PDB file of C-alpha atoms in Angstrom:
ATOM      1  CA  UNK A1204     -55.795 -64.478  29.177  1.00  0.00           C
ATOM      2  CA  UNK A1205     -53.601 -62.912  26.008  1.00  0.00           C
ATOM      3  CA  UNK A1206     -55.184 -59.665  26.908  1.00  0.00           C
ATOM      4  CA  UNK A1207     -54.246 -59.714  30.484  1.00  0.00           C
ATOM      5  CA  UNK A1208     -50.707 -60.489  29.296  1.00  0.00           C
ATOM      6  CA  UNK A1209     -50.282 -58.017  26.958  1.00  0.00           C
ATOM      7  CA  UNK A1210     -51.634 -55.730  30.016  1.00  0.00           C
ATOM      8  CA  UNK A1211     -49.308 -56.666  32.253  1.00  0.00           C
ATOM      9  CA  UNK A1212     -45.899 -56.449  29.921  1.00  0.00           C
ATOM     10  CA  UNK A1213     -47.587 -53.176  28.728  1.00  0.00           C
ATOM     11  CA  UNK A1214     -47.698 -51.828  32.303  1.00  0.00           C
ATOM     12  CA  UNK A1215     -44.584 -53.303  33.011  1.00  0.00           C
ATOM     13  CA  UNK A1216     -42.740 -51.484  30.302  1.00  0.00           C
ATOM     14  CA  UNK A1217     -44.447 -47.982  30.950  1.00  0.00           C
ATOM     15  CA  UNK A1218     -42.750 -48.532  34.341  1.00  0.00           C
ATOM     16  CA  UNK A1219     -39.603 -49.499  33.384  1.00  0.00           C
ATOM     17  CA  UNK A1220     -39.300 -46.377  31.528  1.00  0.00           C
ATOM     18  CA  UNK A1221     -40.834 -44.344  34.340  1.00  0.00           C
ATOM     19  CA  UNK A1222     -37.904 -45.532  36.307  1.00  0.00           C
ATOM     20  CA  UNK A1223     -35.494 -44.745  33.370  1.00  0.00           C
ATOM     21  CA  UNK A1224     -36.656 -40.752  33.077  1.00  0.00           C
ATOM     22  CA  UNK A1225     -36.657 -41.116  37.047  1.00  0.00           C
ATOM     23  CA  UNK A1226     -32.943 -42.215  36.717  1.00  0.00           C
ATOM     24  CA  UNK A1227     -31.728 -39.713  33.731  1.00  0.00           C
ATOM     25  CA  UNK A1228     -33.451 -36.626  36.086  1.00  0.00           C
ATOM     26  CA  UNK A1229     -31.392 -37.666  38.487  1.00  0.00           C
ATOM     27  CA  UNK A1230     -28.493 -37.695  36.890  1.00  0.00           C
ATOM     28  CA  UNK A1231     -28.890 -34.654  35.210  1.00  0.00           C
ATOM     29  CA  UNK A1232     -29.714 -32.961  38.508  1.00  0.00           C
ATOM     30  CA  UNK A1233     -26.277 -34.755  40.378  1.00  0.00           C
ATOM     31  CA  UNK A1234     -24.477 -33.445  37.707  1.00  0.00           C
ATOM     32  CA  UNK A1235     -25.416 -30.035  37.533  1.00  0.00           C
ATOM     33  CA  UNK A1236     -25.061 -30.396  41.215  1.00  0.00           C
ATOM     34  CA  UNK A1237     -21.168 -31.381  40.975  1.00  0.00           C
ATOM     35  CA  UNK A1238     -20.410 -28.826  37.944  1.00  0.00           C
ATOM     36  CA  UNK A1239     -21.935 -26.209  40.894  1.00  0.00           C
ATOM     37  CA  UNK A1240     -19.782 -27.864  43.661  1.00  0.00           C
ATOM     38  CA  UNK A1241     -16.699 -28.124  41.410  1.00  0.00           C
ATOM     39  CA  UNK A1242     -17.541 -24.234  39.955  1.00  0.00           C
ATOM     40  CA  UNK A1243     -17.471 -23.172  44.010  1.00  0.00           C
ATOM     41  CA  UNK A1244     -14.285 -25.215  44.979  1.00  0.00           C
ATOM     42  CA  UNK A1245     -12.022 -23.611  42.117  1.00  0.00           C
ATOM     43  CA  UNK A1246     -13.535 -20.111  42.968  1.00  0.00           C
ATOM     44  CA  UNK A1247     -12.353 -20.236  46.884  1.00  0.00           C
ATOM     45  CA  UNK A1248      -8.525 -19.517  45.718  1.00  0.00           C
ATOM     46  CA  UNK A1249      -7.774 -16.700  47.359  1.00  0.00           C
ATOM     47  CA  UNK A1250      -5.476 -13.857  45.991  1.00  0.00           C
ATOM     48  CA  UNK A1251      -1.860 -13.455  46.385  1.00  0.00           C
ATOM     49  CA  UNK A1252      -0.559  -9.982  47.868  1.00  0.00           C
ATOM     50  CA  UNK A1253       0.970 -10.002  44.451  1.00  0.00           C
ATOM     51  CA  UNK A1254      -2.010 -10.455  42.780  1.00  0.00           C
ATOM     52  CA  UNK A1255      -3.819  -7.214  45.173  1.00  0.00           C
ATOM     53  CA  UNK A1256      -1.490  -4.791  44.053  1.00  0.00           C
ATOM     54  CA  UNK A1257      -1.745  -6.268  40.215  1.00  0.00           C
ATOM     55  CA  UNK A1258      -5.881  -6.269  40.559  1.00  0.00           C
ATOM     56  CA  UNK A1259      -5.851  -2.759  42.198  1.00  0.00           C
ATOM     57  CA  UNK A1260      -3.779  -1.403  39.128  1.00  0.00           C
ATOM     58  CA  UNK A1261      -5.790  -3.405  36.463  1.00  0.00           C
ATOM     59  CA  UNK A1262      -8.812  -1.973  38.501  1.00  0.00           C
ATOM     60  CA  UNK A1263      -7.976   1.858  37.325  1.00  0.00           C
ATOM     61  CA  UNK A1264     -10.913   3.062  34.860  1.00  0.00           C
ATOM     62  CA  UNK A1265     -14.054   0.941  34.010  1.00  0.00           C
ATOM     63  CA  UNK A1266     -12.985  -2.015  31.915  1.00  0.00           C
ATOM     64  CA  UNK A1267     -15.353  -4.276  29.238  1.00  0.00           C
ATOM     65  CA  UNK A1268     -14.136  -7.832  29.113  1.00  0.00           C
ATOM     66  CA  UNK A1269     -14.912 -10.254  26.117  1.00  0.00           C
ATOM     67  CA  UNK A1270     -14.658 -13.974  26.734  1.00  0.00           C
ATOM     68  CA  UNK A1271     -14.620 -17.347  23.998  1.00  0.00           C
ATOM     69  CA  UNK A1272     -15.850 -19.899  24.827  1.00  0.00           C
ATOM     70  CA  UNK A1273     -14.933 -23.229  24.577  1.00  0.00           C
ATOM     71  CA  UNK A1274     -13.309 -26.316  25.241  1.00  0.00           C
ATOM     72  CA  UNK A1275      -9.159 -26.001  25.845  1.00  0.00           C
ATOM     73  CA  UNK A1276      -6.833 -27.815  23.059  1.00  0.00           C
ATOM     74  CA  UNK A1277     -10.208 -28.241  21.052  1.00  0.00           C
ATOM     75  CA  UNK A1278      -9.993 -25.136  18.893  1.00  0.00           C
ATOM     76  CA  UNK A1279     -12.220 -25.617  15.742  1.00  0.00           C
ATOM     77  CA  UNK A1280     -14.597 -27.629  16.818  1.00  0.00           C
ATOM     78  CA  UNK A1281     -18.054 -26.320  16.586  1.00  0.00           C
ATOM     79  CA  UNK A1282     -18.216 -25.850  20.526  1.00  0.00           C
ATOM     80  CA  UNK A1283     -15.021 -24.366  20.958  1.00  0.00           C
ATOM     81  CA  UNK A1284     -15.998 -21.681  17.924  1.00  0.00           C
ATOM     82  CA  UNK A1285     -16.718 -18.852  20.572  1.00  0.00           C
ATOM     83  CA  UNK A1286     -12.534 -19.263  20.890  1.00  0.00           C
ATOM     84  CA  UNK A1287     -12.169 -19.016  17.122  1.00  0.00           C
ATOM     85  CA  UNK A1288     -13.976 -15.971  16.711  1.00  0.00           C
ATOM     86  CA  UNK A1289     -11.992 -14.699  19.920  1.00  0.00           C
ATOM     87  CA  UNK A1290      -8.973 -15.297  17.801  1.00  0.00           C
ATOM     88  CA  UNK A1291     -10.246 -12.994  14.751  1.00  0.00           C
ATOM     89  CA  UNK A1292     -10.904 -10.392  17.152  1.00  0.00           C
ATOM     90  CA  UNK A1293      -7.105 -10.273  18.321  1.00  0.00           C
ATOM     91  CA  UNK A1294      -6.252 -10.706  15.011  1.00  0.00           C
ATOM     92  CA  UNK A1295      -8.400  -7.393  13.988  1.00  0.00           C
ATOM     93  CA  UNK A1296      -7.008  -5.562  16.844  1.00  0.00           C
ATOM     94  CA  UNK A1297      -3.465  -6.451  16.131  1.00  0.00           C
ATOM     95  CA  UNK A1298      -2.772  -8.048  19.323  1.00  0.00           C
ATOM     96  CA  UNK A1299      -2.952 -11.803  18.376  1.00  0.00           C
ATOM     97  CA  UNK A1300       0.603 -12.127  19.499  1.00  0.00           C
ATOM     98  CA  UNK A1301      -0.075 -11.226  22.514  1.00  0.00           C
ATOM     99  CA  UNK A1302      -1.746 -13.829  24.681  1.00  0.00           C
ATOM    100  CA  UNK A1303      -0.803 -14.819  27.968  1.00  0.00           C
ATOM    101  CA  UNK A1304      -1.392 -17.444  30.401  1.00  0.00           C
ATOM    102  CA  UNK A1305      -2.955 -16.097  33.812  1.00  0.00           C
ATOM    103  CA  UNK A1306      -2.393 -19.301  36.476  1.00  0.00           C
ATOM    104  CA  UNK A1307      -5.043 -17.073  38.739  1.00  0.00           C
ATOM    105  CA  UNK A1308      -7.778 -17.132  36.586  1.00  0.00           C
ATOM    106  CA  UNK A1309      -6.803 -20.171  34.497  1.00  0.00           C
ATOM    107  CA  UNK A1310      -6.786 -18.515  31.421  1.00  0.00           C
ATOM    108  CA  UNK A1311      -4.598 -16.690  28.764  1.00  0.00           C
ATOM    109  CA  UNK A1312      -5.397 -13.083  28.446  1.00  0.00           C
ATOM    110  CA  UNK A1313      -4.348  -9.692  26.475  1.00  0.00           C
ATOM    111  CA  UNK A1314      -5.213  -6.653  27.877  1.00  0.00           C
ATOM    112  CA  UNK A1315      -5.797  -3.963  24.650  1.00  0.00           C
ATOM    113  CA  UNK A1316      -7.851  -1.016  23.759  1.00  0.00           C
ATOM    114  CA  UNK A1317     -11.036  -0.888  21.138  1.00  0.00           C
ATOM    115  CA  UNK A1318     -11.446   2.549  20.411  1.00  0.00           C
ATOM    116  CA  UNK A1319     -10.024   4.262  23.537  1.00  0.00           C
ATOM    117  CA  UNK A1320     -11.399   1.926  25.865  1.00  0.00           C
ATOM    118  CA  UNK A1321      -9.856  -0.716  28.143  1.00  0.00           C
ATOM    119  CA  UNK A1322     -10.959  -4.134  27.056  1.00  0.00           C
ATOM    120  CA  UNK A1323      -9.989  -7.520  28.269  1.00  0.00           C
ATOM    121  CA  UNK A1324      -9.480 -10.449  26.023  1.00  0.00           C
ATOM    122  CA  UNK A1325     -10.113 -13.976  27.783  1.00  0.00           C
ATOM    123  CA  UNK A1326      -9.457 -17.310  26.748  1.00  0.00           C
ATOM    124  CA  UNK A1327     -10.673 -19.971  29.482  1.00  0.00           C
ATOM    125  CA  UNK A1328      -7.724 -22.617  30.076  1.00  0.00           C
ATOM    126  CA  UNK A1329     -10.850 -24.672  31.752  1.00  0.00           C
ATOM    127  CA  UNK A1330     -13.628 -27.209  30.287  1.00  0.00           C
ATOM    128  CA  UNK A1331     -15.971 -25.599  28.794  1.00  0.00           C
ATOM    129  CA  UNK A1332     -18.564 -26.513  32.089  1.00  0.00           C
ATOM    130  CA  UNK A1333     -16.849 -25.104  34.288  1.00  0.00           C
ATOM    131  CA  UNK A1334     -15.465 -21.631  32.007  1.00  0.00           C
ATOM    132  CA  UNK A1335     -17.755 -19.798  34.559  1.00  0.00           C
ATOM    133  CA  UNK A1336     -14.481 -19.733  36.891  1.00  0.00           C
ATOM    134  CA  UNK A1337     -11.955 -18.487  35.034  1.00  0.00           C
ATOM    135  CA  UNK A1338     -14.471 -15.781  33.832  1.00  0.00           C
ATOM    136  CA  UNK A1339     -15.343 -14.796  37.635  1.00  0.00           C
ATOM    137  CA  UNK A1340     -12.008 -14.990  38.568  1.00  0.00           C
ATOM    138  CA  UNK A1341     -11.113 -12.597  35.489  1.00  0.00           C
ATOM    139  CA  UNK A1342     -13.674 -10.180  36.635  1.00  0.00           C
ATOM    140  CA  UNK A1343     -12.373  -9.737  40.379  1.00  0.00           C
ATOM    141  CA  UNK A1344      -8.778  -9.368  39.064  1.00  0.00           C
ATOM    142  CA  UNK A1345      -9.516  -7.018  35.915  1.00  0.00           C
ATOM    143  CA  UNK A1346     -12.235  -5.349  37.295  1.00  0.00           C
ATOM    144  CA  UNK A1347     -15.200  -5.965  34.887  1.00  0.00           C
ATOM    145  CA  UNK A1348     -18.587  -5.214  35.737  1.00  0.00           C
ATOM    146  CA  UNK A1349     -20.754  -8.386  34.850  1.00  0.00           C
ATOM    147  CA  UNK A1350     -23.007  -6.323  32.633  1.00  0.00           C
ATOM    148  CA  UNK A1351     -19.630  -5.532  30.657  1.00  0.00           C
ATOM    149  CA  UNK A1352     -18.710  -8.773  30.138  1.00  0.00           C
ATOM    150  CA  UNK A1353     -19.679 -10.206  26.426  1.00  0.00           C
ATOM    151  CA  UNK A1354     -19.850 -14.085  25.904  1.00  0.00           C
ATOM    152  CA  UNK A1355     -18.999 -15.153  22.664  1.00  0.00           C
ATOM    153  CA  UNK A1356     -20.310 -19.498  22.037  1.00  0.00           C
ATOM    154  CA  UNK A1357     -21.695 -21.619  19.812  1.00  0.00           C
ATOM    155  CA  UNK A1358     -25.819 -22.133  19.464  1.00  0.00           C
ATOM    156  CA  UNK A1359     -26.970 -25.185  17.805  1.00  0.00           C
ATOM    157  CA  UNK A1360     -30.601 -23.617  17.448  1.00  0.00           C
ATOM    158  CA  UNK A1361     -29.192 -21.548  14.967  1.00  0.00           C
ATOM    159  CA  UNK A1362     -27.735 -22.674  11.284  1.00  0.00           C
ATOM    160  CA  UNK A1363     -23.983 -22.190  10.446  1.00  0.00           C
ATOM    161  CA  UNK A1364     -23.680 -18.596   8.996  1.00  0.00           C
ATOM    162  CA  UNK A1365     -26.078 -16.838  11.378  1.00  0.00           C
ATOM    163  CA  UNK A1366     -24.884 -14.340  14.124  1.00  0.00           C
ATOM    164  CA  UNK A1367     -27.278 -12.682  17.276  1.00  0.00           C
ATOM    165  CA  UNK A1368     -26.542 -11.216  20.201  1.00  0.00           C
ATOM    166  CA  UNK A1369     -28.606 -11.489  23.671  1.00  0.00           C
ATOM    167  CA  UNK A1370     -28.974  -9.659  25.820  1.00  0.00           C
ATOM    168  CA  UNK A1371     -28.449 -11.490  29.479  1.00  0.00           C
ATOM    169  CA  UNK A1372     -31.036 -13.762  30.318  1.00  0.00           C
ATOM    170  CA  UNK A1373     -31.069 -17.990  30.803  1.00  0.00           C
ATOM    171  CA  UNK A1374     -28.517 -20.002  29.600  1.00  0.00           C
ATOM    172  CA  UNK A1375     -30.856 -21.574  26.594  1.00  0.00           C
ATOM    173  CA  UNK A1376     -29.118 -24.997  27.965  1.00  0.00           C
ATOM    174  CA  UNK A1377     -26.027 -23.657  26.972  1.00  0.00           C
ATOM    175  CA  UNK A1378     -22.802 -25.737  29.885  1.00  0.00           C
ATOM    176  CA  UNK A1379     -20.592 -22.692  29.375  1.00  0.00           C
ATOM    177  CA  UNK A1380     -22.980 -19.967  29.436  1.00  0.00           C
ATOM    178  CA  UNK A1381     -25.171 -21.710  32.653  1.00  0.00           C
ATOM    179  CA  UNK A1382     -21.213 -21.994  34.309  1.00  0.00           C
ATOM    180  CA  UNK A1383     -20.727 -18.137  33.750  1.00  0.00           C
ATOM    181  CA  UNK A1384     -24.481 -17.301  35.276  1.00  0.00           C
ATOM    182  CA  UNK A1385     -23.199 -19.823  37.998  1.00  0.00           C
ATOM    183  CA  UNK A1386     -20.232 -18.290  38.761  1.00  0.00           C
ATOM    184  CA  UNK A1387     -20.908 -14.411  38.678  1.00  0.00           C
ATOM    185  CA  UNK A1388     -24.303 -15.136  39.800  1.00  0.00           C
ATOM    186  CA  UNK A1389     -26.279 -13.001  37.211  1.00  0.00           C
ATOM    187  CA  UNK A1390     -27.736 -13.770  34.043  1.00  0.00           C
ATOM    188  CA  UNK A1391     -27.232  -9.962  32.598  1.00  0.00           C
ATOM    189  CA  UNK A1392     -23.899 -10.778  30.579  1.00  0.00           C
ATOM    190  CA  UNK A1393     -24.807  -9.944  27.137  1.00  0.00           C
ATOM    191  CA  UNK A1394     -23.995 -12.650  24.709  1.00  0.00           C
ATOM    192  CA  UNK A1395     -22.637 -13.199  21.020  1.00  0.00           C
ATOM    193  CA  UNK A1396     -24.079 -16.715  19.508  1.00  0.00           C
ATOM    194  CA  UNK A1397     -22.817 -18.103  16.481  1.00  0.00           C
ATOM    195  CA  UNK A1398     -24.718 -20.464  14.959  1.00  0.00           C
ATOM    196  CA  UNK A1399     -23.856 -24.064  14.344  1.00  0.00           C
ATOM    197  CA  UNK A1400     -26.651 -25.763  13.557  1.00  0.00           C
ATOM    198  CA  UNK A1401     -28.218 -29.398  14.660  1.00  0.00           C
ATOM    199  CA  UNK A1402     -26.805 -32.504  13.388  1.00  0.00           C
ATOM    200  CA  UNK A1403     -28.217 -34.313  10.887  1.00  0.00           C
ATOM    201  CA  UNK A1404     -29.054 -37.734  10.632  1.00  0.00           C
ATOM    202  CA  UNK A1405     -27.881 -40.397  13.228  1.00  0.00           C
ATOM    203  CA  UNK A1406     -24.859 -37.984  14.281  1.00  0.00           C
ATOM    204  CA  UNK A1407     -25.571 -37.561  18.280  1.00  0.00           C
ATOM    205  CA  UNK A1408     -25.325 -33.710  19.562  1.00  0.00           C
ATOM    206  CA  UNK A1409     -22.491 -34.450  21.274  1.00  0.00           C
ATOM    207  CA  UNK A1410     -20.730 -35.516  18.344  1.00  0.00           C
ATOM    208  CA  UNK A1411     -21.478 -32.815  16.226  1.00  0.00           C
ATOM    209  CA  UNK A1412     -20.589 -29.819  19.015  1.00  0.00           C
ATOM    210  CA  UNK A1413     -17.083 -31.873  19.304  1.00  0.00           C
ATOM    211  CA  UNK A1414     -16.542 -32.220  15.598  1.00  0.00           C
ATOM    212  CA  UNK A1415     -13.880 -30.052  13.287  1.00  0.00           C
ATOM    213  CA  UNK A1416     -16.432 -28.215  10.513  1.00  0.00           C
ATOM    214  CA  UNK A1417     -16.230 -29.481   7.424  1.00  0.00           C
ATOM    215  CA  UNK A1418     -14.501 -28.219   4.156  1.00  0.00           C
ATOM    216  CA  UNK A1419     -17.789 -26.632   3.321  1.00  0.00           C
ATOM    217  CA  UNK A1420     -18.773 -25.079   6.400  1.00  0.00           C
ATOM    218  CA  UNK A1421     -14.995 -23.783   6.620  1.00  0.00           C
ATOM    219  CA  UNK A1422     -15.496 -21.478   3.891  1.00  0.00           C
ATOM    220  CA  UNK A1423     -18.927 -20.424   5.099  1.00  0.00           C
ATOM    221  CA  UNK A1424     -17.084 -20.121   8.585  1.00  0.00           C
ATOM    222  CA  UNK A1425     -14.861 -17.439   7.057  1.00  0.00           C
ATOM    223  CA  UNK A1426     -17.265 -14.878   6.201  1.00  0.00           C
ATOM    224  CA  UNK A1427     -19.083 -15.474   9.544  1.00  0.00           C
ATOM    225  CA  UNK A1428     -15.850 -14.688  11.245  1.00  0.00           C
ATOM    226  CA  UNK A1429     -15.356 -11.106   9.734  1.00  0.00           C
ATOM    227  CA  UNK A1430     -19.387 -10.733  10.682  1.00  0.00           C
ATOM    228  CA  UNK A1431     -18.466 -11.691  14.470  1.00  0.00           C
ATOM    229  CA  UNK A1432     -15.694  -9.474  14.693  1.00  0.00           C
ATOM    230  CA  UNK A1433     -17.648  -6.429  13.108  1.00  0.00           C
ATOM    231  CA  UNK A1434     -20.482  -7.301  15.223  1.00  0.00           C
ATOM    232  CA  UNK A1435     -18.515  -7.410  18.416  1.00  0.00           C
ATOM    233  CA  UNK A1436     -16.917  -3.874  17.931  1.00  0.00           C
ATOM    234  CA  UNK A1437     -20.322  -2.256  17.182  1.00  0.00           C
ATOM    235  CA  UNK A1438     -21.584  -3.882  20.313  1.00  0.00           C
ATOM    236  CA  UNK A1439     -18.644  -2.556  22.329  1.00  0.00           C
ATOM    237  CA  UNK A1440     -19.097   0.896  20.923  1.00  0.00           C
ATOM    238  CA  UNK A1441     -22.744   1.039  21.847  1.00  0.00           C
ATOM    239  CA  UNK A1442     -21.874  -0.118  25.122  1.00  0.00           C
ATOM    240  CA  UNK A1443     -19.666   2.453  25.793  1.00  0.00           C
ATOM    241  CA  UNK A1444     -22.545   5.405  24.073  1.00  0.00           C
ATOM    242  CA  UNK A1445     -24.904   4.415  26.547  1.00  0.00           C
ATOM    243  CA  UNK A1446     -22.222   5.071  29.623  1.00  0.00           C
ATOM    244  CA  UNK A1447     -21.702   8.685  28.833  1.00  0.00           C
ATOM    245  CA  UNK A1448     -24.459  10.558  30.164  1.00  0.00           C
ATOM    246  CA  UNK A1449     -25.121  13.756  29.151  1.00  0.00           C
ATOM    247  CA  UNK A1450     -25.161  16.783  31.687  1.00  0.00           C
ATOM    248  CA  UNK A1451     -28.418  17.680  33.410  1.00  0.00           C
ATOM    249  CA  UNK A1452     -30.430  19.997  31.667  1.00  0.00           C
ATOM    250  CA  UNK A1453     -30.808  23.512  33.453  1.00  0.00           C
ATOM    251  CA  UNK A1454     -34.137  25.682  33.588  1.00  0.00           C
ATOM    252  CA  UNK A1455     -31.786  29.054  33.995  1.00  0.00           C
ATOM    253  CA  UNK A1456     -29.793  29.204  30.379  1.00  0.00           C
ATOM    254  CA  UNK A1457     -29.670  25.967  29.734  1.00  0.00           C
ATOM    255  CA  UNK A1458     -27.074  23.165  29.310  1.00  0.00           C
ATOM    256  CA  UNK A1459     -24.494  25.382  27.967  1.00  0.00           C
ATOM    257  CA  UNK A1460     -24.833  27.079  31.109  1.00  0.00           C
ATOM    258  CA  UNK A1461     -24.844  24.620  33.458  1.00  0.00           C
ATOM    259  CA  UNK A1462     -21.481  23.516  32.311  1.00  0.00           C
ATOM    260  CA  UNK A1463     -20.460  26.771  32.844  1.00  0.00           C
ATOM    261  CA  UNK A1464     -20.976  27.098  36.111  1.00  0.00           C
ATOM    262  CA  UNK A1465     -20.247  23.641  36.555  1.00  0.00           C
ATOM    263  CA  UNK A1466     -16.536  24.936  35.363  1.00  0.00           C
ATOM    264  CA  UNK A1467     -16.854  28.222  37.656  1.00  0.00           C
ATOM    265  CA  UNK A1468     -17.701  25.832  40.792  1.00  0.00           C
ATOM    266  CA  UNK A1469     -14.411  23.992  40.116  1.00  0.00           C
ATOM    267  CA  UNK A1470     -12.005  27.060  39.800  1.00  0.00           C
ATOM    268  CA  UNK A1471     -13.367  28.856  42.678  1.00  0.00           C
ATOM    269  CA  UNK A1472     -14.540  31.921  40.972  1.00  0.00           C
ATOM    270  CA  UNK A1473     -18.168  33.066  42.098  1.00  0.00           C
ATOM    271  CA  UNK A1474     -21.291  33.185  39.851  1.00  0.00           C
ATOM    272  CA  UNK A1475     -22.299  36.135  37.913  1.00  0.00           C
ATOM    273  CA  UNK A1476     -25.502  37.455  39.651  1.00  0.00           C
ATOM    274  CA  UNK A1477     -27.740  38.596  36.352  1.00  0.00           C
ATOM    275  CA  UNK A1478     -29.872  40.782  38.618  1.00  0.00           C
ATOM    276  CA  UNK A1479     -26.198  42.536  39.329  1.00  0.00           C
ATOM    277  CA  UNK A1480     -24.985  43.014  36.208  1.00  0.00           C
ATOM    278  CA  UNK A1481     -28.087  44.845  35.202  1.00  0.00           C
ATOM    279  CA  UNK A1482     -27.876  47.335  38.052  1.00  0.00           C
TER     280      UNK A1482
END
């Protein structure tokens, strides 16, 4: 009789938390649901004639945008670090004074150059679930390619003081990053994690991601910083390499030659025959 008790609590218990894991699924799906609905909704404002003639100026010349990530009025906490390192970047580029609040794409922004190139700075004024739409927005009005858009956040798989970048792919459960694929609808942004690390002990993840670093991790923070930065200009360099393609090579003298008649084409004078200048 004890046995067929301790069967029947047993069973009853496995099914309880069936029901539970039934329950959380559901949740999780509803919510990722809503952040999609709520990511949609703020993405149907439409532009302002003003805003046309502003995006159809900013669109002049292929642009790279690079966006923090993070929470707004939370700067230095570990989640909102993709901001912080933002902030070193302005700083390194000398523009740091020069943010500005977009209403459009709910965001401040500074428009600068990194080594002759147009580059977009973009601090979402949004939660960090829903920082897809301010980056979408940012690329219609600025006119950034999604592959040219670099997403600076926090990872928690890696330990404070270690940098990566990735290129494109999922969102690693990442809210900001999974908004951004979300909103732009492509998973090719390249990426720039900085590592936080797990929490230890009892401290929940969701404490720890909303928590200030500590005295010690500030000054390990520091040098990570400078790392970011230097990391973020090589990758925008690279980026910019790979665009220029060289000119076709030519089986008749060459690319030298090619560009030279490339250059006779455009001034209207006609190409040398050889066979005619040997006669």
């Amino acid at each position: 009789m004890s046995r067929m008790k301790k069967g029947s609590v047993l069973c009853k218990f496995c099914q309880y938390l069936l029901n539970f894991f039934k329950k959380l699924i559901n949740f999780l799906m509803m919510r990722r649901l809503l952040t999609r609905v709520i990511n949609r909704v703020l993405l149907s404002d439409p532009f302002s004639p003003a805003m046309i003639i502003e995006a159809e100026i900013h669109n002049q010349g292929r642009r790279k945008m690079v966006v923090g990530l993070g929470n707004p009025g939370m700067e230095g906490t570990r989640h909102s670090v993709g901001m912080t390192v933002l902030g070193a970047f302005a700083a390194r580029l000398g523009v740091a004074d020069r943010w500005r609040g977009d209403k459009y794409v709910s965001g401040e922004v500074i428009l600068s150059e990194v080594q002759q190139m147009n580059v977009v700075l973009l601090r979402p004024r949004l939660l960090m679930n829903v920082n897809g739409v301010s980056v979408a927005k940012a690329a219609a009005k600025y006119g950034v390619k999604a592959e040219d858009i670099l997403l600076v956040h926090d990872e928690l798989d890696k330990p404070l003081g270690k940098i990566a970048i990735k290129h494109g792919g999922s969102a690693r459960g990442h809210n900001g990053v999974r908004s951004c694929v979300d909103c732009l609808q492509t998973d090719v942004m390249p990426r720039l994690r900085i590592g936080i690390g797990r929490p230890t002990g009892k401290t929940s993840v969701d404490r720890h991601v909303l928590g200030r670093f500590t005295t010690e991790e500030q000054k390990l923070l520091d040098s990570v910083l400078v790392q970011s930065v230097d990391l973020l200009l090589s990758q925008l360099s690279q980026q910019d390499s790979q665009q220029d393609s060289p000119l076709p090579s030519s089986p008749a003298g060459g690319r030298q030659a090619a560009q030279k008649r490339n250059e006779r084409a455009r001034s209207g004078s006609p190409a040398e025959d050889p066979a005619a200048a040997q006669s």
